[in-house]
CSV table of C-alpha atoms in Angstrom, one decimal:
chain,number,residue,atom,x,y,z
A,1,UNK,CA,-173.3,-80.2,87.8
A,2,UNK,CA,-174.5,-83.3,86.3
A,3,UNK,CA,-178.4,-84.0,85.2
A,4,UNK,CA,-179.1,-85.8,87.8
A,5,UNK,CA,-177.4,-83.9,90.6
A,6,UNK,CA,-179.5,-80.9,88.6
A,7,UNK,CA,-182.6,-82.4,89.3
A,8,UNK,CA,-182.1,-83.5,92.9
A,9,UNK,CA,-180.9,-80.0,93.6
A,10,UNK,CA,-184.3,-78.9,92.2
A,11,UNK,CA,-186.1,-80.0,94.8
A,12,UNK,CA,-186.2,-77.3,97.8
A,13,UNK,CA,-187.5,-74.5,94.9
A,14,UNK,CA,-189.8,-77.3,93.7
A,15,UNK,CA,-191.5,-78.7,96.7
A,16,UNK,CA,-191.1,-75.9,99.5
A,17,UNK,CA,-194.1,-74.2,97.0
A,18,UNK,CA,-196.3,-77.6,96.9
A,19,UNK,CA,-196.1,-78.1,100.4
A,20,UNK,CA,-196.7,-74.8,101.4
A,21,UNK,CA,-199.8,-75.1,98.9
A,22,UNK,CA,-200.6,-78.3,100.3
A,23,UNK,CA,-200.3,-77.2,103.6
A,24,UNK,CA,-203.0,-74.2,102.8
A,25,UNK,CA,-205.5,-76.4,101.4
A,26,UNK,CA,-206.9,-77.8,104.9
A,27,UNK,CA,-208.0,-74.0,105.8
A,28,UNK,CA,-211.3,-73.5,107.2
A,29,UNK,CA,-213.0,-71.2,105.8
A,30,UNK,CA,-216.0,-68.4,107.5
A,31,UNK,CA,-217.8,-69.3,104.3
A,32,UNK,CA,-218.9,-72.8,106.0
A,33,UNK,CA,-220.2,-71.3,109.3
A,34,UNK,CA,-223.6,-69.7,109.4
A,35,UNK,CA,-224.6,-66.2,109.2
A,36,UNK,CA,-227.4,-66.9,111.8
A,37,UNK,CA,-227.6,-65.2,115.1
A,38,UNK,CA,-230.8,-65.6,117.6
A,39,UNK,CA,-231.3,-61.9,118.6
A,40,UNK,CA,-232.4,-63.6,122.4
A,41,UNK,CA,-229.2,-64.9,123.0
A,42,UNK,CA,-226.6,-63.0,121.1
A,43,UNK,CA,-224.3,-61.6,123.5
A,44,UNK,CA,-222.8,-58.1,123.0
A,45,UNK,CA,-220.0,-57.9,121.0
A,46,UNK,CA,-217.5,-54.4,121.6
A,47,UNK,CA,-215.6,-53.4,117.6
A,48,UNK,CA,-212.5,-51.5,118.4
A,49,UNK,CA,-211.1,-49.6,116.3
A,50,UNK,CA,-207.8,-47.7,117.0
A,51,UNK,CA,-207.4,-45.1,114.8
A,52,UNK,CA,-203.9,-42.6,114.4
A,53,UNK,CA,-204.2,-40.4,111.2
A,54,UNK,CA,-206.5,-42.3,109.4
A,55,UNK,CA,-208.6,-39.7,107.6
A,56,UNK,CA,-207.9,-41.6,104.0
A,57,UNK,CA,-210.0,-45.3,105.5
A,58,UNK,CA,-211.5,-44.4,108.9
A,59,UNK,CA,-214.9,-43.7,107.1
A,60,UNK,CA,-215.2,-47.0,105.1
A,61,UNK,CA,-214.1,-49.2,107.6
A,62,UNK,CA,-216.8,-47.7,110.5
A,63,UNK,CA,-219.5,-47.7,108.1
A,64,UNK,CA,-218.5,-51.1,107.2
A,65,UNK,CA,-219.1,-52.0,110.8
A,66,UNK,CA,-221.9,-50.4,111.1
A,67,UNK,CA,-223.9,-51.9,108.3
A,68,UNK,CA,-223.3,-55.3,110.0
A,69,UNK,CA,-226.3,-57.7,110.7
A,70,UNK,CA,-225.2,-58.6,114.0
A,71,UNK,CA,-227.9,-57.4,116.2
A,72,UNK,CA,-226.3,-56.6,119.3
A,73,UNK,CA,-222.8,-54.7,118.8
A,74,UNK,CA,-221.4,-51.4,119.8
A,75,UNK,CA,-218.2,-49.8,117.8
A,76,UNK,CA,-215.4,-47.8,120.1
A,77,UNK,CA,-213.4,-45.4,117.4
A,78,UNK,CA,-210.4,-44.8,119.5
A,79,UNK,CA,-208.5,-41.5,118.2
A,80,UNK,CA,-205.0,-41.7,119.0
A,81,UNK,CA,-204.1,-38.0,118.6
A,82,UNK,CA,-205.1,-38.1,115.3
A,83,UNK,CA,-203.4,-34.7,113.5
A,84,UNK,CA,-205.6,-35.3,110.5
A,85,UNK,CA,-209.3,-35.6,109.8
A,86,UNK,CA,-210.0,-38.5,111.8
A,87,UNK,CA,-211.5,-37.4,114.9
A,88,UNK,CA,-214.0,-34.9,112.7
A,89,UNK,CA,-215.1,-37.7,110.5
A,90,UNK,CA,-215.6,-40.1,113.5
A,91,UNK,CA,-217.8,-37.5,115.4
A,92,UNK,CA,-220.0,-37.0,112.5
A,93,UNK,CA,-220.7,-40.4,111.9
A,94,UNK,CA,-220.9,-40.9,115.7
A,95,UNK,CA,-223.9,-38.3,115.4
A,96,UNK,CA,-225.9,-40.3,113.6
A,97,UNK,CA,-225.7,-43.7,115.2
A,98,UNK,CA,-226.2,-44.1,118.7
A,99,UNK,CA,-223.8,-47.9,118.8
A,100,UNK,CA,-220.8,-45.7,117.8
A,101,UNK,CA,-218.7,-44.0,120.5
A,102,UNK,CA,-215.4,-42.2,120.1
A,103,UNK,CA,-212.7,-42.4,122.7
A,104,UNK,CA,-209.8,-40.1,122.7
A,105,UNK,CA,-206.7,-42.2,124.2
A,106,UNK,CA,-204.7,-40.9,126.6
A,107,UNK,CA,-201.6,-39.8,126.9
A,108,UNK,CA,-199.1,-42.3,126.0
A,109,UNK,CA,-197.4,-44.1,128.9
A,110,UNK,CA,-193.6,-44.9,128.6
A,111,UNK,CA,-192.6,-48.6,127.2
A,112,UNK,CA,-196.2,-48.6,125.5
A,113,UNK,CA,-196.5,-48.7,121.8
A,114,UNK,CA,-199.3,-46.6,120.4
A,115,UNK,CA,-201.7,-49.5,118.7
A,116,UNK,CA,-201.8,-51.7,121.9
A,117,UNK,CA,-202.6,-48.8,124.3
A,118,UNK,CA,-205.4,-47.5,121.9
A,119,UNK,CA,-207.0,-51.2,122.1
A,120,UNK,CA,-206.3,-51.4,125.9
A,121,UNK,CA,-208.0,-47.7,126.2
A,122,UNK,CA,-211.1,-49.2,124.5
A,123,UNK,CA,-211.2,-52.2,126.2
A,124,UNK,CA,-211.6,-50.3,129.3
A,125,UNK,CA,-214.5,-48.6,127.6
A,126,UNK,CA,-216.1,-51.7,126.3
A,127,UNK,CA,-219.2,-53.3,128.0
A,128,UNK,CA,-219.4,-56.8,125.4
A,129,UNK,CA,-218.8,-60.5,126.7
A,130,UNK,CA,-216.5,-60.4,123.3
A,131,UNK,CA,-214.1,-57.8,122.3
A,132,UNK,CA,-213.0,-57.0,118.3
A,133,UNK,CA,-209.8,-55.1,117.7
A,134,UNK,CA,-210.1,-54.0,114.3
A,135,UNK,CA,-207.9,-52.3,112.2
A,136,UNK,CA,-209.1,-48.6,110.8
A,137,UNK,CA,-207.8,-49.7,107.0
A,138,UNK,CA,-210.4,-52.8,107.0
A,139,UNK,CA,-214.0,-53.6,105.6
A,140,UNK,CA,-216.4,-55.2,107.0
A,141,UNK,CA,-219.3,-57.7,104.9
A,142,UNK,CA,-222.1,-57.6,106.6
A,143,UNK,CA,-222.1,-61.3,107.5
A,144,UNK,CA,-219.0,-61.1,109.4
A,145,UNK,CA,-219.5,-60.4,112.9
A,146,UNK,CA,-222.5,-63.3,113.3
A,147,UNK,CA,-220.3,-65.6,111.2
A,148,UNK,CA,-217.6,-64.7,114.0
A,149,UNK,CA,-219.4,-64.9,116.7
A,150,UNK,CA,-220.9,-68.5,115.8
A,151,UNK,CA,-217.5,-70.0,115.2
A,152,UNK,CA,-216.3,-69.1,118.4
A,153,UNK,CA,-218.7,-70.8,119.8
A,154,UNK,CA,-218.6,-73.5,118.2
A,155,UNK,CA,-214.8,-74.0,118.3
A,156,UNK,CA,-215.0,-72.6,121.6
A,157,UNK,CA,-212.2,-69.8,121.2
A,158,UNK,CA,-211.3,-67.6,123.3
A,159,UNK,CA,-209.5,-66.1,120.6
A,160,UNK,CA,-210.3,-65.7,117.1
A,161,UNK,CA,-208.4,-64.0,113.7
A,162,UNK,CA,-209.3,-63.9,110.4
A,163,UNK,CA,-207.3,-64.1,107.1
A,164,UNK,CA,-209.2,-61.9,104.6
A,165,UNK,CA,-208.3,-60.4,101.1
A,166,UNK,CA,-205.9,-58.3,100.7
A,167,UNK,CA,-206.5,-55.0,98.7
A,168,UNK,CA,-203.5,-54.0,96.4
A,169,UNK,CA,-204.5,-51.3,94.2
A,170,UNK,CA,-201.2,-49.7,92.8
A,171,UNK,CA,-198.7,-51.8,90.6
A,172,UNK,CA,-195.7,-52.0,93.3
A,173,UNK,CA,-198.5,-53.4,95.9
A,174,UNK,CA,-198.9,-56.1,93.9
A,175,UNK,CA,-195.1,-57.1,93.1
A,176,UNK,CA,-194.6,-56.9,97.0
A,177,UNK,CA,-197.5,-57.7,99.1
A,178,UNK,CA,-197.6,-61.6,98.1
A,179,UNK,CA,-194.1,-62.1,98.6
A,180,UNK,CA,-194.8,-61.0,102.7
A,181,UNK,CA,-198.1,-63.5,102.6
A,182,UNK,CA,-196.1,-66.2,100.5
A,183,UNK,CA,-193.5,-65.8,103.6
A,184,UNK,CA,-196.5,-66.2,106.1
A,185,UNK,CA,-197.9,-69.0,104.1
A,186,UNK,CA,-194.5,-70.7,104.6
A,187,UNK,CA,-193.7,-70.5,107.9
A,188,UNK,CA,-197.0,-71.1,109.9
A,189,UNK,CA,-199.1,-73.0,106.6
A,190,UNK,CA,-203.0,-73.0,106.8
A,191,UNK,CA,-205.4,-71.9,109.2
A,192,UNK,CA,-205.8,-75.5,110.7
A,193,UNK,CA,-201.9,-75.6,111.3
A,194,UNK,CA,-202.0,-72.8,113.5
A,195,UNK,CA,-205.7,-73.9,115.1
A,196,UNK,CA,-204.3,-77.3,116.2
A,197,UNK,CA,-200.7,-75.8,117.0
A,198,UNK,CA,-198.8,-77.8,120.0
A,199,UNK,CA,-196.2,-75.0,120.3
A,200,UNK,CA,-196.3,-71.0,120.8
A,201,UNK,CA,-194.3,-70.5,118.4
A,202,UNK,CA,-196.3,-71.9,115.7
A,203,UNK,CA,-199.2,-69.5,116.7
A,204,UNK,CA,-200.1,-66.7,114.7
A,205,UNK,CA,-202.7,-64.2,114.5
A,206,UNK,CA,-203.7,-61.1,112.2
A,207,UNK,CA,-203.9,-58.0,113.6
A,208,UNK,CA,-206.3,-56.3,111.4
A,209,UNK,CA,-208.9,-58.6,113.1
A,210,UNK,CA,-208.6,-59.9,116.3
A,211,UNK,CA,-212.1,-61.3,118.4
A,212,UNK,CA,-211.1,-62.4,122.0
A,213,UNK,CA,-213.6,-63.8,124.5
A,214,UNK,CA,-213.4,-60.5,127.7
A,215,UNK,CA,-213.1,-62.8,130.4
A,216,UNK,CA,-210.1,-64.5,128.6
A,217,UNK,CA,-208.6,-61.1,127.7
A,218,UNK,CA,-208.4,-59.7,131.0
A,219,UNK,CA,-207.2,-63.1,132.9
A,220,UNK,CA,-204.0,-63.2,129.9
A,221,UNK,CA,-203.3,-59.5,131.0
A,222,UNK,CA,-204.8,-57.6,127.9
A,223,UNK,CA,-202.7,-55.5,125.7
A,224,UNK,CA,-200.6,-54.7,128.9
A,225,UNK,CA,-198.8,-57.7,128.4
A,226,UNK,CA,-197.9,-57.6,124.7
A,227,UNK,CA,-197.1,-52.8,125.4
A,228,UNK,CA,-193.5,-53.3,124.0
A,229,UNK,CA,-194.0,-56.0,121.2
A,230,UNK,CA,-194.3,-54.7,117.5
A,231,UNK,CA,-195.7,-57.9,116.3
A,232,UNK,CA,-198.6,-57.7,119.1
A,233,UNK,CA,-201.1,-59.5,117.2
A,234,UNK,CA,-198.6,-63.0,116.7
A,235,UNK,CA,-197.7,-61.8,120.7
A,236,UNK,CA,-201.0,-61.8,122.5
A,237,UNK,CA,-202.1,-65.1,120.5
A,238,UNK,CA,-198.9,-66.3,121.9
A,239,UNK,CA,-199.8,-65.3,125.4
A,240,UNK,CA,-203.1,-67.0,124.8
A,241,UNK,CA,-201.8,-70.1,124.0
A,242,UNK,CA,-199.6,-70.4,126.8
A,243,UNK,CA,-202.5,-69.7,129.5
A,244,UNK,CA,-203.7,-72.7,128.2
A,245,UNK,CA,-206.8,-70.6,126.3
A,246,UNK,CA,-208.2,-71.7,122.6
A,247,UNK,CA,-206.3,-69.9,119.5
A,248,UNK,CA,-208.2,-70.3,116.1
A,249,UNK,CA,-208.1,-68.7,113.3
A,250,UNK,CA,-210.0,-68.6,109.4
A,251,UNK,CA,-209.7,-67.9,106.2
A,252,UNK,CA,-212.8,-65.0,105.5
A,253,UNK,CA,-211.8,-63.9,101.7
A,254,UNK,CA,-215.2,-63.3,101.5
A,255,UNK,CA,-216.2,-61.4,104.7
A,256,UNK,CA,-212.9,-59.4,105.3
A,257,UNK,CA,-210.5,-56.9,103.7
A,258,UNK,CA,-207.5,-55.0,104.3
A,259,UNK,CA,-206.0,-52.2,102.3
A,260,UNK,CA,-202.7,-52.2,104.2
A,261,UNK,CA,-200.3,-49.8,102.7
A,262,UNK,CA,-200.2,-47.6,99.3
A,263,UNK,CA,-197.9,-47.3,96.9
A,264,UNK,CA,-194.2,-48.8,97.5
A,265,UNK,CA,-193.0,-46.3,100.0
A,266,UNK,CA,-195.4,-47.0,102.5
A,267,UNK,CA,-195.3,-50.9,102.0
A,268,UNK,CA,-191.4,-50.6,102.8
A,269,UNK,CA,-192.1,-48.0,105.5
A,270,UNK,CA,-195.2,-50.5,107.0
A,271,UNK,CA,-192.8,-54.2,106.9
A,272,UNK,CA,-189.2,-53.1,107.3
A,273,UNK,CA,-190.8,-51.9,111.0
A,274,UNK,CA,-191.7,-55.2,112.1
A,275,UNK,CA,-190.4,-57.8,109.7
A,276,UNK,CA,-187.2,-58.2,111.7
A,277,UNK,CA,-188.2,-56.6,115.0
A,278,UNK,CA,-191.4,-58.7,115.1
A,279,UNK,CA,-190.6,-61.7,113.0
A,280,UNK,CA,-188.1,-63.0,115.7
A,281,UNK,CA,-190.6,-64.4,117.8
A,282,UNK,CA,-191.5,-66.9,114.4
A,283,UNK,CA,-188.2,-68.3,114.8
A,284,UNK,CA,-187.7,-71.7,115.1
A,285,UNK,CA,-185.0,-73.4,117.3
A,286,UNK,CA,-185.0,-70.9,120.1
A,287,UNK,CA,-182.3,-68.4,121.3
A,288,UNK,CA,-179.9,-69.8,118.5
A,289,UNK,CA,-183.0,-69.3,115.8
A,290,UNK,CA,-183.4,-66.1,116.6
A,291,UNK,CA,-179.9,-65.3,116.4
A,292,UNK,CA,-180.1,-66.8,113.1
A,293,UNK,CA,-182.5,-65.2,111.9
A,294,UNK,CA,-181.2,-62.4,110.2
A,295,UNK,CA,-179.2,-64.7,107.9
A,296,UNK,CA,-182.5,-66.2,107.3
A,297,UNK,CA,-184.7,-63.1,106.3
A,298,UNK,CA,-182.0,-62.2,103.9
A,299,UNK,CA,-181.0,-65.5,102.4
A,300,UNK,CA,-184.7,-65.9,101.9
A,301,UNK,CA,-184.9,-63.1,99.0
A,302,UNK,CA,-181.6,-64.5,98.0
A,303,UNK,CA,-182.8,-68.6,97.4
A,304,UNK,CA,-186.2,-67.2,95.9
A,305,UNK,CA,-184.1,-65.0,93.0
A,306,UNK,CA,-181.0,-67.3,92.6
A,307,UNK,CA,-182.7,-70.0,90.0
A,308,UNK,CA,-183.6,-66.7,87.4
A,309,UNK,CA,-179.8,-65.5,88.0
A,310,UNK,CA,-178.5,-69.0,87.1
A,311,UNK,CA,-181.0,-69.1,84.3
A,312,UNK,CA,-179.3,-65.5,82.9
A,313,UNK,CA,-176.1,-67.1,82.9
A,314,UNK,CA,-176.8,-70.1,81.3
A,315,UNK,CA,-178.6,-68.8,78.6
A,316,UNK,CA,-175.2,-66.5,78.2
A,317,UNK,CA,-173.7,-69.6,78.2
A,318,UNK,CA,-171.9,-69.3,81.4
A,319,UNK,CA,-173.0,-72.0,83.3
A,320,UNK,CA,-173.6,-75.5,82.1
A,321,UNK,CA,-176.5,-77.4,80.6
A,322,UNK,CA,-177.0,-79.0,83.8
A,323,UNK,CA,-177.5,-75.6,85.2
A,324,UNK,CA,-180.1,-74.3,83.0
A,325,UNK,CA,-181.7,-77.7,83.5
A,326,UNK,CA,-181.7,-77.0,87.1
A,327,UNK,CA,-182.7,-73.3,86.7
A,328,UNK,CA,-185.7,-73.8,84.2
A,329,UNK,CA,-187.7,-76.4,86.9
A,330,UNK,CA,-186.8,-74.0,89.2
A,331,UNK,CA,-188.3,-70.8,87.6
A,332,UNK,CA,-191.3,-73.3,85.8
A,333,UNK,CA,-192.5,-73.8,89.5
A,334,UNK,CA,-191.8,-70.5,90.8
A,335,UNK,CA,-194.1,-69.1,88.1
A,336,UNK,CA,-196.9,-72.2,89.0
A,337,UNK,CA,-196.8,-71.2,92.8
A,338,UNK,CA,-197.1,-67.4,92.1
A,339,UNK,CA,-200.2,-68.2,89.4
A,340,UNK,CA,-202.0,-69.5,92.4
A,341,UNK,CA,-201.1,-66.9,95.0
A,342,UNK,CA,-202.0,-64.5,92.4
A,343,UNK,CA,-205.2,-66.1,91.8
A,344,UNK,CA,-205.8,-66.2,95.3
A,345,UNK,CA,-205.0,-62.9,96.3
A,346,UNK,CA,-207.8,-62.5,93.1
A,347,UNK,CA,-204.8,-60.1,91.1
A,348,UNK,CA,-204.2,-60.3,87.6
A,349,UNK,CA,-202.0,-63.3,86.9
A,350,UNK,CA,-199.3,-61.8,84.9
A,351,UNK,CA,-197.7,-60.3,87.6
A,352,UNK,CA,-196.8,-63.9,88.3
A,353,UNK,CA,-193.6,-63.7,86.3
A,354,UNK,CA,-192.8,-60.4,87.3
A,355,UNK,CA,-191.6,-62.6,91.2
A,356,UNK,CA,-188.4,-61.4,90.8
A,357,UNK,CA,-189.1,-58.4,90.8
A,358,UNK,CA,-191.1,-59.0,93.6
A,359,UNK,CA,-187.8,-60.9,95.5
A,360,UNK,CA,-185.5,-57.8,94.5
A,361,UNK,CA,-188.0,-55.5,96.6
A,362,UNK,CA,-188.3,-58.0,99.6
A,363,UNK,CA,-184.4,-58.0,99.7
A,364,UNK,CA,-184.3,-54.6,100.6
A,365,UNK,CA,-186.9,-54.3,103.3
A,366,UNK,CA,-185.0,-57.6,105.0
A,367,UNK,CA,-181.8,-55.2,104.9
A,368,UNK,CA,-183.0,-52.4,105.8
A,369,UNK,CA,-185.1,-54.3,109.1
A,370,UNK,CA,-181.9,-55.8,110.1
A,371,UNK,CA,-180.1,-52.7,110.1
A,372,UNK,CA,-182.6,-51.0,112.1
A,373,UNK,CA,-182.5,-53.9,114.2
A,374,UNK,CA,-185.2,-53.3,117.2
A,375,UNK,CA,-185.6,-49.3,116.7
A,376,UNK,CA,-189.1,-48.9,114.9
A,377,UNK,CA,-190.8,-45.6,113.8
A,378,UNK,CA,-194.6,-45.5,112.9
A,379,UNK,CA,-196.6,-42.3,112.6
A,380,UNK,CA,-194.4,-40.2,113.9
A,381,UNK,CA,-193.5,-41.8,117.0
A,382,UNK,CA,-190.3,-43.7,117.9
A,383,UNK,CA,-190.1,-47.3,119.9
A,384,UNK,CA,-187.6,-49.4,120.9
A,385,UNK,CA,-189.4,-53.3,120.7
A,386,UNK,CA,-188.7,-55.7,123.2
């Protein structure tokens, strides 16, 4: 390889990251709408929460909710046969707060997943003009909800997601959990990107906060139409989109976070289920994407660790000059993008050169997605995604 061909083949590991940087920097954030809400006219707002198991975050996450200054909200806590602590913890905290309910969901129908008959068992239950579907692992700021509720009406969305912070506490949650949001980042870019999208395709939303408008939600068809879909949150903003209804989503750093999974087993457990099975319906180029897209999820991994490989072997002395030319931009920028991610993602900023690391990890859940392919397990039960 000569210099120049070196440099020129630089390119696609130096400016995918500044584009998909660039691409961020546009994002609206909840920070710029206001926290005010006229008690006269605030409409009711119903906070679902589908819980299944979730004795370790069920009590943050409902006090969260519950310590918000919206002033007209009532919180569902929808037990789906919990086998743990759950439904005790919910019923005490239900005893002291008369705008908390719990719901037990019923029996599971066939060719439903668990999550999305939960929400559409307390959807049936809600009474507000605008429905949250909240994840039981989340927290709340007490600003959210009226900062919510303001930008969808002034976007006028019939559908609105957040992009909040998200909590990694354990030392493998931090190698991993930015390469999956770096991945995001990629594919759909900022919030504004997926606001003023002209395709379905290119709509997104995130399931650990989802605020629809009720009238919209039951004209789309609900969670009924998105029963068999593992990626239902990127699904039902999907279906919105196509009835011709308002998609928009934030960035709430502030206002919202997530603690997803703990510890590496349950981060490989919690994406190899939908990163394949779900992810399809992100492809690009239709029927021929998605049959491509397994090469893709794997070759991603692959193109991210490839300039630290060539820079091994060049500094062995088995490649060329020109190769550890090309492999030293490479890894320069990698480390520049993952600084800012990092810092971001507020994590220390070391762990920025431990991406490789990071890549090796992400290999293996894409392998292990493909090979199970559309059979997905979660909490004990077993689904086959459509």
């Amino acid at each position: 390889m000569s210099l120049p061909a070196a440099i020129v083949g630089s390119l696609p590991w130096t400016l995918g990251p500044v584009v998909s940087l660039l691409r961020w920097r546009n994002s609206r954030s909840l920070d710029d709408v206001s926290p005010d809400v006229d008690r006269g006219t605030a409409p009711l707002v119903s906070v679902i929460i589908p819980a299944r198991n979730e004795a370790r975050n069920i009590e943050r996450c409902v006090r969260s909710v519950l310590a918000s200054q919206y002033p007209n909200f009532e919180t569902i806590v929808v037990d789906d046969h919990s086998t743990d602590e759950t439904g005790r913890i919910v019923q005490e905290l239900a005893e002291g707060d008369i705008r908390l309910h719990v719901l037990s969901a019923p029996e599971l129908p066939a060719g439903w997943f668990g999550k999305q008959w939960a929400c559409a068992s307390g959807a049936a239950r809600a009474k507000g003009e605008i429905i949250v579907f909240t994840d039981a692992d989340t927290y709340h700021a007490p600003d959210l909800l009226p900062r919510v509720v303001n930008a969808m009406r002034e976007r006028e969305a019939d559908l609105l997601s957040v992009a909040g912070t998200q909590e990694t506490k354990s030392f493998w949650e931090r190698i991993v959990q930015p390469h999956l949001f770096a991945m995001l980042l990629a594919r759909y870019g900022g919030t504004e990107s997926v606001s003023n999208a002209k395709r379905a395709v290119d709509v997104i939303a995130n399931g650990q906060f989802i605020a629809v408008r009720r009238d919209a939600y039951d004209r789309v068809g609900g969670h009924a139409k998105v029963r068999e879909r593992v990626a239902e949150d990127m699904a039902i903003a999907q279906e919105f989109f196509r009835a011709g209804r308002r998609v928009v989503l934030y960035a709430a750093t502030e206002q919202f976070s997530t603690h997803m999974y703990s510890g590496l087993r349950e981060v490989v457990a919690g994406w190899s289920k939908n990163i394949y099975a779900g992810g399809r319906d992100a492809a690009l180029g239709g029927a021929a994407g998605r049959a491509l897209y397994p090469l893709v999820l794997i070759g991603w991994p692959l193109l991210g660790i490839a300039p630290v490989v060539a820079l091994a072997m060049a500094a062995f002395g088995l490649l060329s000059q020109s190769w550890l030319i090309w492999s030293v931009v490479c890894v320069a920028f990698a480390i520049g993008f993952w600084t800012v991610l990092y810092r971001f993602m507020k994590q220390p900023l070391w762990y920025a050169l431990l991406f490789p690391l990071g890549y090796l990890i992400l290999g293996y859940i894409a392998v292990t997605a493909v090979m199970r392919g559309n059979r997905v397990q979660w909490k004990q039960r077993r689904y086959v995604a459509r």
